[in-house]
Short mmCIF file of C-alpha atoms in Angstrom, two decimals:
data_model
loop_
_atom_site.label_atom_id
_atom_site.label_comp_id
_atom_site.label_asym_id
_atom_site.label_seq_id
_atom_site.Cartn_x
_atom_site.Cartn_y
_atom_site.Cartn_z
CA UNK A 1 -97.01 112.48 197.50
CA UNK A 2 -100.60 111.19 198.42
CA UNK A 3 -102.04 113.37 195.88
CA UNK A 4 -100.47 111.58 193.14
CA UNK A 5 -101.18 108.00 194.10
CA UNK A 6 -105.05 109.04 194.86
CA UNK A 7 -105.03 109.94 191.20
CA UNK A 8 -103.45 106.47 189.92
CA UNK A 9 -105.34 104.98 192.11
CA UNK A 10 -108.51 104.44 189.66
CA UNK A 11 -105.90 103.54 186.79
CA UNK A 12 -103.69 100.97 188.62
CA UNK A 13 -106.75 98.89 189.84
CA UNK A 14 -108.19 99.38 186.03
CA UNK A 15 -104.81 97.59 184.82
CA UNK A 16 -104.78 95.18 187.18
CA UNK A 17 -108.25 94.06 186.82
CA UNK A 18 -107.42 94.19 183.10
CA UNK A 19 -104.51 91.12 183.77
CA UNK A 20 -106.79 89.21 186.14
CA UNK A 21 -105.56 90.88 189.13
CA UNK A 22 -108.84 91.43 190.82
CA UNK A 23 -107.73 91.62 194.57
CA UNK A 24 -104.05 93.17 194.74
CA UNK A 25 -102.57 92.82 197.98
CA UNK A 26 -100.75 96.34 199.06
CA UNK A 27 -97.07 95.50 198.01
CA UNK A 28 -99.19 94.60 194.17
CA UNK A 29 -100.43 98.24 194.41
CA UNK A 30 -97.54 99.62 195.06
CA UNK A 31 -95.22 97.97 192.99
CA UNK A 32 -98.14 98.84 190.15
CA UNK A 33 -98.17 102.62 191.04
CA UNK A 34 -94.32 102.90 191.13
CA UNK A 35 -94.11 101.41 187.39
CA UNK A 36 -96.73 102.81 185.90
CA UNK A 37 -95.11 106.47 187.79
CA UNK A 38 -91.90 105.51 186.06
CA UNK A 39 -93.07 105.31 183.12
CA UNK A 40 -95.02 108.45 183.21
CA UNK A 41 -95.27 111.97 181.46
CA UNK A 42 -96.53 115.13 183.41
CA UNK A 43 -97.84 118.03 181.29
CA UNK A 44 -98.09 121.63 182.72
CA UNK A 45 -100.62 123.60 180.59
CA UNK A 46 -101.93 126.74 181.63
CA UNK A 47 -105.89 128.52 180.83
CA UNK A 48 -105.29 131.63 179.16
CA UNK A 49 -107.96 133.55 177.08
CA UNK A 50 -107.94 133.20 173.83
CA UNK A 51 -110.70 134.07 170.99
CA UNK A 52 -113.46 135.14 173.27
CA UNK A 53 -112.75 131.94 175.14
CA UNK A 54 -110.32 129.83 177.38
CA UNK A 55 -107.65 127.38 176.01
CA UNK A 56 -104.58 125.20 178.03
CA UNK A 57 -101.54 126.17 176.61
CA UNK A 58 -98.28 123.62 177.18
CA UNK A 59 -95.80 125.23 179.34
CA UNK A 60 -93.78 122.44 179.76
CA UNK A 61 -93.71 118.41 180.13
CA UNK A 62 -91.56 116.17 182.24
CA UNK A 63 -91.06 112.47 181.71
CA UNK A 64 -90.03 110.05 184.74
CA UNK A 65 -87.64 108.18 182.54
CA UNK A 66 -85.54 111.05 181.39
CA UNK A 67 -82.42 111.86 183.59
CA UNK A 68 -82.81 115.29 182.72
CA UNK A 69 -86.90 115.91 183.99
CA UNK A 70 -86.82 113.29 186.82
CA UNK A 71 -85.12 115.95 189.60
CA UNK A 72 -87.62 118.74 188.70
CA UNK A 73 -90.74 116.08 188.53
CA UNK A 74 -89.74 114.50 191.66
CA UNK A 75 -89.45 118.88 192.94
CA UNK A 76 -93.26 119.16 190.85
CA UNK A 77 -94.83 116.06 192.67
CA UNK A 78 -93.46 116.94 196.30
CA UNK A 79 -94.97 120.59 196.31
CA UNK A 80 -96.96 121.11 192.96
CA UNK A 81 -98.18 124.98 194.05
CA UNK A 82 -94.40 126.17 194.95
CA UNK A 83 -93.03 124.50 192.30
CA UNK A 84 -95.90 126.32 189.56
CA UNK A 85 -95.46 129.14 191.15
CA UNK A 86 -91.93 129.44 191.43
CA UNK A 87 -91.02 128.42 187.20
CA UNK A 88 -94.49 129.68 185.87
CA UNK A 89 -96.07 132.24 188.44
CA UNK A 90 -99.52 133.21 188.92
CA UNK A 91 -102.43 131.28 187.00
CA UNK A 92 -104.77 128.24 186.56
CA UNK A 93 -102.51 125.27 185.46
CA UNK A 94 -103.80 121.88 184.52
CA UNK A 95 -100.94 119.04 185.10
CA UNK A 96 -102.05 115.97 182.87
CA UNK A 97 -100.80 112.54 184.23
CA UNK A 98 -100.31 110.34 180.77
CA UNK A 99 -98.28 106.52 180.49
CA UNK A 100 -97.08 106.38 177.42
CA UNK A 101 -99.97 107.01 175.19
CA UNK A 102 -102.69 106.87 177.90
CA UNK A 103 -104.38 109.27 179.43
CA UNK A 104 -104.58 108.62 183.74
CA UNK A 105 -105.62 111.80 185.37
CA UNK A 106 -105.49 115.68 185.44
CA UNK A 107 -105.39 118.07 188.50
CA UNK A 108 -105.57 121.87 188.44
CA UNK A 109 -103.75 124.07 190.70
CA UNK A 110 -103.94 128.00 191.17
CA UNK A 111 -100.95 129.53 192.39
CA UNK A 112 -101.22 133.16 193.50
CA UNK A 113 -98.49 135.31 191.80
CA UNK A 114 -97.68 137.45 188.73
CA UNK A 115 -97.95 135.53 185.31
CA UNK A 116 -94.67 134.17 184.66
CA UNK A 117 -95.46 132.30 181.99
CA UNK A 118 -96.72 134.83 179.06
CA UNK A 119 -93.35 135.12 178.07
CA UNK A 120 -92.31 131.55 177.89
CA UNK A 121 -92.74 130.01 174.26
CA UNK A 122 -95.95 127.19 173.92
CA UNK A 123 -94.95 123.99 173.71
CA UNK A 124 -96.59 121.04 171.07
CA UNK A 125 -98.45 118.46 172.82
#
């Protein structure tokens, strides 16, 4: 899971920084990224055309915290593509990173396939 601490990387030095913690020492960093994960939401939206345009639409959202999401996040952070492509199929999904109400990253993935995911109801976000 590389990927995901390359994108907390930026936002775990930011908060560290932020408490004085200018020079974290590896076990800092990780203890960091493993709270801040905990704490986290993932949201799976998904470009579709819409109005003579493009728009993410919210397939689904997993939170770290909740017994229920935390099997199929851990399942979406190991292998992101099968995982997309084996609940959603084919498409151009956007998974947004957030703690609590604060935004950390976003990374697309484009897993080959038929569209799954047209038939699935939009979630609120």
């Amino acid at each position: 899971m590389d990927w995901v601490w390359s994108l907390y990387k930026p936002y775990i030095l930011r908060e560290l920084a932020r408490i004085g913690n200018q020079a974290p020492t590896e076990e800092e960093l990780q203890e960091a990224f493993l709270e801040a994960l905990s704490d986290s939401t993932v949201t799976v939206l998904v470009q579709e055309p819409w109005q003579n345009a493009v728009r993410f639409r919210g397939l689904a959202r997993y939170a770290a915290g909740s017994d229920r999401d935390a099997a199929e996040l851990f399942d979406l952070l190991r292998d992101p593509e099968t995982f997309l492509q084996e609940r959603f199929g084919g498409g151009k999904f956007k998974l947004n990173f957030h703690r609590g109400w604060h935004f950390v990253a976003t990374r697309n993935f484009k897993p080959e396939g038929p569209p799954k995911w047209k038939d699935l109801p939009e979630i609120e976000f």
